[in-house]
CSV table of C-alpha atoms in Angstrom, one decimal:
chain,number,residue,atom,x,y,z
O,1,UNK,CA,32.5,-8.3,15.1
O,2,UNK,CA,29.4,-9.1,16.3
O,3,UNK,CA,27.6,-6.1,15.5
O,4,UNK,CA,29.2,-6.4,12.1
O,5,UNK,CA,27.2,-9.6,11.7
O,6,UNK,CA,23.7,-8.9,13.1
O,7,UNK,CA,24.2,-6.0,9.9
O,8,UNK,CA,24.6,-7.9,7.5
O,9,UNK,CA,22.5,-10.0,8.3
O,10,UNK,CA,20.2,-7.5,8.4
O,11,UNK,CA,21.0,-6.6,4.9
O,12,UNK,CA,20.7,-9.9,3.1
O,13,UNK,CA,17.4,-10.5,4.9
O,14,UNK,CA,15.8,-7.5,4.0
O,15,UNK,CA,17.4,-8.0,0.6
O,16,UNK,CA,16.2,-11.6,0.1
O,17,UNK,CA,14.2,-13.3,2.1
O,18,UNK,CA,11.8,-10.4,3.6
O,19,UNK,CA,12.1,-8.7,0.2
O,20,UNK,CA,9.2,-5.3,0.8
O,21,UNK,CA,7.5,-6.2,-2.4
O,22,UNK,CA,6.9,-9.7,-3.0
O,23,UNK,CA,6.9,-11.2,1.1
O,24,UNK,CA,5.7,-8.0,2.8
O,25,UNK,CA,3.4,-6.4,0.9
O,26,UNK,CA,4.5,-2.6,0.5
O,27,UNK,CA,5.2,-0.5,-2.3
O,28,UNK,CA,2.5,-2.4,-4.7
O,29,UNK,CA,1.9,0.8,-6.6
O,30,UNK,CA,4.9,1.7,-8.3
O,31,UNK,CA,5.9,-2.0,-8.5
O,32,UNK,CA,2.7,-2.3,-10.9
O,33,UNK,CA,2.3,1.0,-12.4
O,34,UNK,CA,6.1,2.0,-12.9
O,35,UNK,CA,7.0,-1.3,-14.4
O,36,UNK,CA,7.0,-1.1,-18.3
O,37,UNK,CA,10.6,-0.4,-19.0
O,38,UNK,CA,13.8,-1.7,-17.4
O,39,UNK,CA,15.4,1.6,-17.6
O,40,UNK,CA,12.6,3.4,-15.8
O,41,UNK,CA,12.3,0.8,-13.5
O,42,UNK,CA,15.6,0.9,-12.4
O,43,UNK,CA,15.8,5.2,-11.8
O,44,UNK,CA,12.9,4.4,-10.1
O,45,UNK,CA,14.1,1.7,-7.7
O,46,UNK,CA,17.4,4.3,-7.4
O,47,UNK,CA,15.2,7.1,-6.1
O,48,UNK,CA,13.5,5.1,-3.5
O,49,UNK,CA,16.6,3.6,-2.1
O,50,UNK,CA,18.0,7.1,-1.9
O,51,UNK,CA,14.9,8.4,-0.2
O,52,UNK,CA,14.5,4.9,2.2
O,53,UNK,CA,18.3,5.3,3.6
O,54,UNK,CA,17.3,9.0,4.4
O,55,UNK,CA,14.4,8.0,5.5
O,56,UNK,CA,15.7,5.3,8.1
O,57,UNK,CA,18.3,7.5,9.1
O,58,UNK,CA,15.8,10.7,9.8
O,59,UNK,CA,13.1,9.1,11.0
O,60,UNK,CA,15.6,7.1,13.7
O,61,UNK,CA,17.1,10.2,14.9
O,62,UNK,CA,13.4,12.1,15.2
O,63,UNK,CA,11.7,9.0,16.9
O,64,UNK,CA,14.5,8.4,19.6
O,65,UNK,CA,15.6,11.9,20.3
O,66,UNK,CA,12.5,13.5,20.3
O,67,UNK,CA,8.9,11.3,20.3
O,68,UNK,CA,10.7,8.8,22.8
O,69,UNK,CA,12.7,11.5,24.8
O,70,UNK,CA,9.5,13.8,25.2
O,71,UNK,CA,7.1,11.0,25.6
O,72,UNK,CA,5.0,12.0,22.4
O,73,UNK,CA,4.2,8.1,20.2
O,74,UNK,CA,1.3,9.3,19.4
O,75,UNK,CA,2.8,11.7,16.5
O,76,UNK,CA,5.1,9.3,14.6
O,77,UNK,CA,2.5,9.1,12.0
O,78,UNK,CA,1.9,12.7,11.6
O,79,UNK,CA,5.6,13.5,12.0
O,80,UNK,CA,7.2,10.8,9.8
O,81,UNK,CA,4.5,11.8,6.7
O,82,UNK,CA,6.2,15.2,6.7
O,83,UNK,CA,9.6,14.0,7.1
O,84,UNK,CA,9.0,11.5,4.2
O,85,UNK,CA,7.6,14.3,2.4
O,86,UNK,CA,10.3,17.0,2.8
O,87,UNK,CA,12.7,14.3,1.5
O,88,UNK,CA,11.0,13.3,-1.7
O,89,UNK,CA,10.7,17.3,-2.4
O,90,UNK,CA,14.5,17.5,-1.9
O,91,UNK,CA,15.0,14.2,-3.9
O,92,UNK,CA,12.9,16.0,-7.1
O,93,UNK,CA,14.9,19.0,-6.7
O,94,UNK,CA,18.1,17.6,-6.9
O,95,UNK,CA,17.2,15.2,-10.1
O,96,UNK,CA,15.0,17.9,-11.6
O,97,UNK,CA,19.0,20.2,-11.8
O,98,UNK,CA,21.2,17.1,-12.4
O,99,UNK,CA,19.0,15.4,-14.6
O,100,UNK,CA,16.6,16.7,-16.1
O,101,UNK,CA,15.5,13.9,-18.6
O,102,UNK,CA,15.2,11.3,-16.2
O,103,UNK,CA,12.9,13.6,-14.4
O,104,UNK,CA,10.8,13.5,-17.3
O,105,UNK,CA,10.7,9.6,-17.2
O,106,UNK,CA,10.2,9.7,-14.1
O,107,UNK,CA,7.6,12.3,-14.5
O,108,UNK,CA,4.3,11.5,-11.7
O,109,UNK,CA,5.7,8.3,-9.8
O,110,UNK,CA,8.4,11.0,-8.3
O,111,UNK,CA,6.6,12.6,-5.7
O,112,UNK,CA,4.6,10.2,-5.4
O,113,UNK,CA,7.3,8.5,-3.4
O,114,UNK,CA,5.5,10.4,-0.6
O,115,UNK,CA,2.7,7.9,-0.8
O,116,UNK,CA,4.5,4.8,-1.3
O,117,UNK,CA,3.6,2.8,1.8
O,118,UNK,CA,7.2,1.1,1.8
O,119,UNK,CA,8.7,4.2,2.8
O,120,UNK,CA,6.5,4.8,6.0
O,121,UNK,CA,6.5,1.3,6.1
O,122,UNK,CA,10.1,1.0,6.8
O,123,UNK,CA,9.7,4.1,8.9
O,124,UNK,CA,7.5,2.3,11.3
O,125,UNK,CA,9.5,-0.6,11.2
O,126,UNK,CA,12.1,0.5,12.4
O,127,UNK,CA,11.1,1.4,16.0
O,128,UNK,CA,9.1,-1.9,15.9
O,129,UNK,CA,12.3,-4.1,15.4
O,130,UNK,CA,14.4,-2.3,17.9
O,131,UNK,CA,17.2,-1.8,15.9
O,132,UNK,CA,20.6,0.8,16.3
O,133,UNK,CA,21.3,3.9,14.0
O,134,UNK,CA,23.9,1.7,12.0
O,135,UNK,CA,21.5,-0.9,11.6
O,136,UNK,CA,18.4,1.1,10.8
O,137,UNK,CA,20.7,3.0,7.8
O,138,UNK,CA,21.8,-0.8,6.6
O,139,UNK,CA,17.7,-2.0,6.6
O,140,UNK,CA,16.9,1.2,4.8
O,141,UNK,CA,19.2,0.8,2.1
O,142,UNK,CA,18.4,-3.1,2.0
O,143,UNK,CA,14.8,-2.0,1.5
O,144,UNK,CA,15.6,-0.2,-1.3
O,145,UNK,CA,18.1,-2.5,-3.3
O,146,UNK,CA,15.3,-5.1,-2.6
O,147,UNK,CA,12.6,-3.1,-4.0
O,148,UNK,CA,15.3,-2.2,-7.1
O,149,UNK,CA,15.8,-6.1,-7.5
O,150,UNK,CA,11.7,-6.9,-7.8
O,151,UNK,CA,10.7,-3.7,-9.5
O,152,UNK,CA,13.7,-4.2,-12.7
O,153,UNK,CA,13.2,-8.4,-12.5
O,154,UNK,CA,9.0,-7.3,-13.2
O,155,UNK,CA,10.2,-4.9,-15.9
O,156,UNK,CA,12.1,-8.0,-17.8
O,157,UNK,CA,9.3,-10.0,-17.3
O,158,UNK,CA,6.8,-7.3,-18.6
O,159,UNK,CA,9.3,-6.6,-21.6
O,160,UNK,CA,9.1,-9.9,-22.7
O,161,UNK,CA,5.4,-10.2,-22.3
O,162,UNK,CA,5.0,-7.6,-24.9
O,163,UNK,CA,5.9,-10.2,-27.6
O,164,UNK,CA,3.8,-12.8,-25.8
O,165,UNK,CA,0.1,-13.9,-26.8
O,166,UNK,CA,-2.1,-13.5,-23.8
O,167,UNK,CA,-5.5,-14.2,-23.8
O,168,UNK,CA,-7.7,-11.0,-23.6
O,169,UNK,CA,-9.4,-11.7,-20.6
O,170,UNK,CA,-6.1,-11.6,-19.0
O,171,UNK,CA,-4.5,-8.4,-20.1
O,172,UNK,CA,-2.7,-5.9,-18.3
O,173,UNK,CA,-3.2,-5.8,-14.6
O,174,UNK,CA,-4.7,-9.9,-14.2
O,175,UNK,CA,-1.5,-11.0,-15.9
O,176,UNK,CA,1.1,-8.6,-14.3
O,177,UNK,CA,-0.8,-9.9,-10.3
O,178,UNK,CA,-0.6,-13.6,-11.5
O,179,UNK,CA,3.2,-13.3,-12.6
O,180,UNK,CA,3.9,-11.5,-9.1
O,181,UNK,CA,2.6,-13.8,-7.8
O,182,UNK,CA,4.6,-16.3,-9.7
O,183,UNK,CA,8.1,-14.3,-8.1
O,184,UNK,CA,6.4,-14.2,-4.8
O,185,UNK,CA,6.9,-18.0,-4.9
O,186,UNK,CA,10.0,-18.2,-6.2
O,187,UNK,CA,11.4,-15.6,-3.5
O,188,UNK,CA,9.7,-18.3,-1.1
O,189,UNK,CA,12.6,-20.1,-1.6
O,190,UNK,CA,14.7,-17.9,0.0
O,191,UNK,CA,13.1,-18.2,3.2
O,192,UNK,CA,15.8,-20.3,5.5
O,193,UNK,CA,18.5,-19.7,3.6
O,194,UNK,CA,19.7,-17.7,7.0
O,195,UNK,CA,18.3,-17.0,10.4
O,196,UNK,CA,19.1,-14.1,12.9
J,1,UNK,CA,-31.4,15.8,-5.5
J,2,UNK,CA,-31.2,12.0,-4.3
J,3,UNK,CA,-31.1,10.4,-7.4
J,4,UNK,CA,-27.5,12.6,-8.0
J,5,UNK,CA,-26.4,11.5,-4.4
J,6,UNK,CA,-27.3,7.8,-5.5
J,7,UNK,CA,-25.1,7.9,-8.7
J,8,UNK,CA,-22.4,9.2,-6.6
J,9,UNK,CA,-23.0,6.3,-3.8
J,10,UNK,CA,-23.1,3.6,-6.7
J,11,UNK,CA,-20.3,4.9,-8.4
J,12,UNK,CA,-17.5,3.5,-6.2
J,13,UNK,CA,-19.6,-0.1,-6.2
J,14,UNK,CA,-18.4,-1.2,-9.9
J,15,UNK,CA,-17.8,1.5,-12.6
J,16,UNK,CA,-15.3,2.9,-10.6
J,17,UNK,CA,-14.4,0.6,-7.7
J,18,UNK,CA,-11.2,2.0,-6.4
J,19,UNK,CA,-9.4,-1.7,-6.5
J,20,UNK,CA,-10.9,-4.1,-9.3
J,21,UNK,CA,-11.3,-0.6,-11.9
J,22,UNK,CA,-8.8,1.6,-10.7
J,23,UNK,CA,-6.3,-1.0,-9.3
J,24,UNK,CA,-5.5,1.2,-6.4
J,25,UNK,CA,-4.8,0.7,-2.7
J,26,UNK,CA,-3.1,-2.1,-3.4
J,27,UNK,CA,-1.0,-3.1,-0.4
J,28,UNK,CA,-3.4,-3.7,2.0
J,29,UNK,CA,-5.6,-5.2,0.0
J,30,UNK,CA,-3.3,-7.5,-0.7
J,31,UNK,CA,-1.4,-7.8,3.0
J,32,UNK,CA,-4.4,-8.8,5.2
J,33,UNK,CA,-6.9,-10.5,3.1
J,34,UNK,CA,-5.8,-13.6,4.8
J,35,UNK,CA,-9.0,-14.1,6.4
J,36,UNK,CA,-12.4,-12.8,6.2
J,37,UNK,CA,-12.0,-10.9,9.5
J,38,UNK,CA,-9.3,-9.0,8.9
J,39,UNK,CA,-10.6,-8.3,5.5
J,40,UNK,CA,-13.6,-6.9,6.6
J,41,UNK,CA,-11.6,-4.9,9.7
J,42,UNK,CA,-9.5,-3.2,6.9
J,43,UNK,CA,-12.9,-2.2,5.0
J,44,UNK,CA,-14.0,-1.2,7.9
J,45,UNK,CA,-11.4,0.8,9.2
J,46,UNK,CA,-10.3,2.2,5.5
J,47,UNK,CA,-14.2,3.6,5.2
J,48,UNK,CA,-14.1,5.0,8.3
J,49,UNK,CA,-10.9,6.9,7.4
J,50,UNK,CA,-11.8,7.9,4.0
J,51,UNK,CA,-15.8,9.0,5.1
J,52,UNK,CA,-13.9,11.8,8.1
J,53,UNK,CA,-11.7,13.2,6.3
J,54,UNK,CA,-14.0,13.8,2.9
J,55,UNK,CA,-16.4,15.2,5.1
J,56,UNK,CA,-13.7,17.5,6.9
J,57,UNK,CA,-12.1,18.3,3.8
J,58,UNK,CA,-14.8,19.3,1.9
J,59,UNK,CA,-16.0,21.7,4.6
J,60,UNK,CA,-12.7,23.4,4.9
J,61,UNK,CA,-12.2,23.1,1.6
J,62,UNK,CA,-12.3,27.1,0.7
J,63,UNK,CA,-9.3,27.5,3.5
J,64,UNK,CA,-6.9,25.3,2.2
J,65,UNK,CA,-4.6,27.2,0.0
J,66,UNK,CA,-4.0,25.5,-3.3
J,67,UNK,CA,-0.6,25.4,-3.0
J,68,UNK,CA,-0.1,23.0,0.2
J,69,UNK,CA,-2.9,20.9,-0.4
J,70,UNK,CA,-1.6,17.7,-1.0
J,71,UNK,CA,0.3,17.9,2.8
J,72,UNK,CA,-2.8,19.5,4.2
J,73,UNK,CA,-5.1,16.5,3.1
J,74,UNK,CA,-2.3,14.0,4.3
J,75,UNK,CA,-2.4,15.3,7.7
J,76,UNK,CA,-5.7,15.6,8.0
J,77,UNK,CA,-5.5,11.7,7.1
J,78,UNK,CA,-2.8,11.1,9.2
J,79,UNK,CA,-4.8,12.4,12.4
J,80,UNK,CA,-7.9,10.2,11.6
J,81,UNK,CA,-5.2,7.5,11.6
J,82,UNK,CA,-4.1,8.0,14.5
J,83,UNK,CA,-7.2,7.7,16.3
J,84,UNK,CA,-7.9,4.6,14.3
J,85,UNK,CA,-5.1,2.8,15.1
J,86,UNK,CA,-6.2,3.9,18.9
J,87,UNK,CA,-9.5,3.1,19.0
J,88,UNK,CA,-8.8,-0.6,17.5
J,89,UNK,CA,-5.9,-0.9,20.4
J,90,UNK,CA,-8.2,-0.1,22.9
J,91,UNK,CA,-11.2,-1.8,22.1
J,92,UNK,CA,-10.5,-4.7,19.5
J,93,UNK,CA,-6.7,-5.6,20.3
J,94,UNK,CA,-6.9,-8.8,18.7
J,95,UNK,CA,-7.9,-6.9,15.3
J,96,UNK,CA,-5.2,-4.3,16.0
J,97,UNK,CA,-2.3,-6.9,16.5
J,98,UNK,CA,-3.0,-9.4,13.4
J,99,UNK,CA,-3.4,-6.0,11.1
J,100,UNK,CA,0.0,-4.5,13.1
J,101,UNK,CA,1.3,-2.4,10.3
J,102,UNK,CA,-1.2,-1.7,7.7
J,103,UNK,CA,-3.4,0.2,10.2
J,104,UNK,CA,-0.6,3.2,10.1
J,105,UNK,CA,-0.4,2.3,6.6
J,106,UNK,CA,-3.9,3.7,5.6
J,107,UNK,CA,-2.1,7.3,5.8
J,108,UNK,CA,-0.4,6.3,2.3
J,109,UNK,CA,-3.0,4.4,0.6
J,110,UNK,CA,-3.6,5.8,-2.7
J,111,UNK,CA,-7.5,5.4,-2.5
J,112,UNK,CA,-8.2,7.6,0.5
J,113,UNK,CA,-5.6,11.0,-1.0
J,114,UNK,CA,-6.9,10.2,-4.7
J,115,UNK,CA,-10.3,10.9,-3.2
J,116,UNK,CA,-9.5,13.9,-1.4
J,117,UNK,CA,-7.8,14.9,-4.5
J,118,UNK,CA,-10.5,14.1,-7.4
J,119,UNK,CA,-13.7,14.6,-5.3
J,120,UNK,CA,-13.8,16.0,-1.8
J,121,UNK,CA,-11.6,19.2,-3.0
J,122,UNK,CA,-14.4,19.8,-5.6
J,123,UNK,CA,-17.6,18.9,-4.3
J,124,UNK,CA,-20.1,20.0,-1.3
J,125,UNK,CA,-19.9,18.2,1.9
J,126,UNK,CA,-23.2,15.8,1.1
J,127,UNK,CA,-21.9,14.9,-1.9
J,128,UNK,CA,-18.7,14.0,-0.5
J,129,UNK,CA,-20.3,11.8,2.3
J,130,UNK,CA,-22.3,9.8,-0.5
J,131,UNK,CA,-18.8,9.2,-2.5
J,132,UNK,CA,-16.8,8.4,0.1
J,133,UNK,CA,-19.6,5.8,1.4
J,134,UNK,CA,-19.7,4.3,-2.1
J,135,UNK,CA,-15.9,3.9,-2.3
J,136,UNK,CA,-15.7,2.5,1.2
J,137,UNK,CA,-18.0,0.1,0.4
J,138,UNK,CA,-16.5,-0.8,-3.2
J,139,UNK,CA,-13.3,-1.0,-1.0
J,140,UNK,CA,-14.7,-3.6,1.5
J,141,UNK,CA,-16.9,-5.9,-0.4
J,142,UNK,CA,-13.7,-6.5,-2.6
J,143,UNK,CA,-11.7,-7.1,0.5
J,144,UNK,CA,-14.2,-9.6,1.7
J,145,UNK,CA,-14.5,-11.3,-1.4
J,146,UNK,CA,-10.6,-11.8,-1.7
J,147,UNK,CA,-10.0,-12.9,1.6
J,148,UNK,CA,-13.6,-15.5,2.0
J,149,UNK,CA,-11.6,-17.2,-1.5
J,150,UNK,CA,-8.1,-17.3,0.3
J,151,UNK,CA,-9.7,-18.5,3.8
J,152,UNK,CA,-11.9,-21.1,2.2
J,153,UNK,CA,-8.8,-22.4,0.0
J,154,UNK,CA,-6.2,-21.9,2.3
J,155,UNK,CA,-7.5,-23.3,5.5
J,156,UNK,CA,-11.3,-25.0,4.4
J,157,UNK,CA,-12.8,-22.5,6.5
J,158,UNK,CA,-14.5,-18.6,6.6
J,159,UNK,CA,-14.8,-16.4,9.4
J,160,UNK,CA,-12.6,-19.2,11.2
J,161,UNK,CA,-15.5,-21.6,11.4
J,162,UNK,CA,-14.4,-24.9,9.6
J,163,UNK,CA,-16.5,-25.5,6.5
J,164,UNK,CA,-14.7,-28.5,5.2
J,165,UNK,CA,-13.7,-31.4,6.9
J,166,UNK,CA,-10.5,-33.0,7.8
J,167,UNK,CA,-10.3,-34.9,4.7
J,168,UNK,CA,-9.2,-31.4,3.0
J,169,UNK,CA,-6.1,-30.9,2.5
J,170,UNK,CA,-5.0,-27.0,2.6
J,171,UNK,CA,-4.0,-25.2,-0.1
J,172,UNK,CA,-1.2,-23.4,2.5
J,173,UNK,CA,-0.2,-21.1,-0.8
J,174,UNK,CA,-3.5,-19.2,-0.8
J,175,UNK,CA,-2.9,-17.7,2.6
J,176,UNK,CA,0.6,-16.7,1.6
J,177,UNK,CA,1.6,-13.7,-0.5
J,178,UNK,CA,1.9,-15.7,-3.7
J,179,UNK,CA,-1.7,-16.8,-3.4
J,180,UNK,CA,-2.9,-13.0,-2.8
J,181,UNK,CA,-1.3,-12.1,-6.1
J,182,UNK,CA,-2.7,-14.9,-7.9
J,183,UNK,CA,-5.9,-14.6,-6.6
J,184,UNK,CA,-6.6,-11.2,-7.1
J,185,UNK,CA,-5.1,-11.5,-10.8
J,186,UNK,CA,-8.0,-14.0,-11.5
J,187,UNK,CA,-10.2,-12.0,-9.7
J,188,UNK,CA,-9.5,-8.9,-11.9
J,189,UNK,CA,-9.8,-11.1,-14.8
J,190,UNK,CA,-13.1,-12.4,-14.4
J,191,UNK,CA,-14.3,-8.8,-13.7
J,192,UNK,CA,-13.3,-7.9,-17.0
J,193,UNK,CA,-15.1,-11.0,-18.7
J,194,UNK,CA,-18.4,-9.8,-16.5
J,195,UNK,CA,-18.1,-6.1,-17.6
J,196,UNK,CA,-17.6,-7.5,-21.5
J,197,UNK,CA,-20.8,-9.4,-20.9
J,198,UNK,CA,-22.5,-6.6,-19.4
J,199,UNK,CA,-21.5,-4.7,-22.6
């Protein structure tokens, strides 16, 4: 029961209160530059969840049984890159033959998934927080549903703004960082809502 | 001769500078701009990164086949990294722990593989050396400017000597991550009324 609770936890903390975009910082690229469109926003978000709960699940397996078994820290970098790398390839294969006009809207961000710094981030979080296989799986795919939440909410806001009279100074990137930043406050007030 | 190296050096100063031009490298810029020392640790330590492996790529650039670059520059990253992150454990701990994750994270930032990508793959190795200390620098004075605005606000001081009294009241939101957002928006904006100027 116990270790039921620590995982959800977990998973509404990652979610909410330590969401990767707007609290921690990682993933700013695609959160700016892949956030036009709701729709494309949200295949987006889908992929990266998909590749972040491999991702946690790899990386834990290659970190405790082999860089901690053999005594070797000083290759997690090099060795989680090409994990995270391998996996977005497989990820764009297997869109590229189910669906082949989403991997047209998808089109560059895909593999550059590889260089989104929330992935490794959450890679190198993992060992950093101590946490279990189960757990490590649960804060991968909380990652990504809270990278999908920020990433589609920005896209609604961006939508809207299209019909909106901004002044010139402030178009494009200036107004997209000050509404961010406007979310980042409002995700503030998520912080206490539970404590592990 | 020079005078090409020099446009390459100024290049990464303004018309091109990787974060208020290209909006790139965003996540550290944003993360540890908190104060003015760890701003200027990530310049730092970004430069450093970006200046060894242009210069290593751009050697071995005829020997990389064309096909598996993108993984070849990223390891060749990765490793420079990893010494990094090393050296600032060994020598500047203090540094090391307050930037904790966003050392590692200099592998994925977009800046140093765009780089690789648009001018070390191309270019000879002198050239290379003059971009990559243009962009380092147009990294880092950006840095430093965000985070002396979000120190002075935030906690009324810079380089954590205390510039205004105790009658100020701290803005606590500049130091937080809404505050980074915000400020860099402005900061992007005003950019753009300078370069309309400037037109």
């Amino acid at each position: 029961m116990e270790e039921l609770r620590v995982v959800i936890l977990v998973f509404i903390s990652t979610v909410l209160i330590n969401n990767f975009i707007l609290v921690k910082f990682l993933g700013i690229c695609p959160f700016l530059g892949v956030s036009k469109q709701v729709e494309t926003a949200f295949s987006m978000g889908m992929a990266t969840t998909f590749v972040m709960t491999l991702t946690a699940a790899a990386t834990w397996l290659i970190n405790t049984y082999i860089l901690e078994a053999l005594n070797l820290p000083f290759l997690r970098y090099v060795s989680f890159i090409i994990v995270i790398a391998s996996l977005v390839q497989f990820v764009e294969m297997f869109i590229k033959k189910s669906s082949p006009v989403l991997y047209k809207a998808l089109g560059i961000f895909l593999p550059l998934i590889t260089t989104n710094c929330a992935i490794l981030g959450l890679a190198l979080l993992i060992p950093l927080n101590g946490y279990n296989f189960i757990t490590s799986v649960v804060f991968g795919l909380g990652a990504g549903i809270g990278f999908t939440l920020a990433i589609v909410l920005m896209a609604g806001l961006r939508e809207r703004l299209e019909f909106s009279d901004v002044p010139k100074t402030l178009q494009g990137v200036p107004i997209t960082l000050i509404i961010a930043g406007l979310m980042a406050m409002a995700f503030m007030g998520f912080s206490g809502l539970i404590s592990i | 001769m020079v005078k090409k190296l020099l446009k390459d050096f100024k290049n990464g100063l303004w018309r091109e500078n990787p974060i208020i031009v290209l909006v790139i490298g965003m996540c550290p810029t944003l993360a540890v701009t908190n104060t003015v020392e760890n701003g200027l640790a990530m310049g730092i330590a970004t430069s450093f990164v970006l200046l060894s492996s242009e210069i290593v790529i751009s050697m071995f650039k005829k020997y990389i086949p064309n096909n598996v670059r993108i993984p070849s520059f990223i390891l060749i990253i990765a490793t420079f990294v990893t010494f990094t992150d090393y050296f600032l454990k060994a020598f500047f701990p203090d540094i090391a722990a307050s930037l904790s994750l966003f050392i590692p994270l200099i592998v994925v930032n977009c800046l140093i593989l765009g780089r690789q990508e648009a001018f070390a793959s191309k270019n000879p190795t002198h050239r290379a050396i003059a971009d990559a200390l243009g962009m380092g620098l147009g990294f880092t004075w950006v840095l430093v400017l965000l985070s002396a605005v979000r120190e002075f606000f935030g906690m009324g001081s810079i380089f954590g000597f205390e510039l205004l009294g105790s009658w100020y009241e701290p803005m606590v939101i500049m130091v937080l991550p809404a505050g980074a957002f915000i400020t860099l928006g402005i900061l992007v904006g005003l950019m753009n009324v300078i370069k309309r100027r400037g037109n």
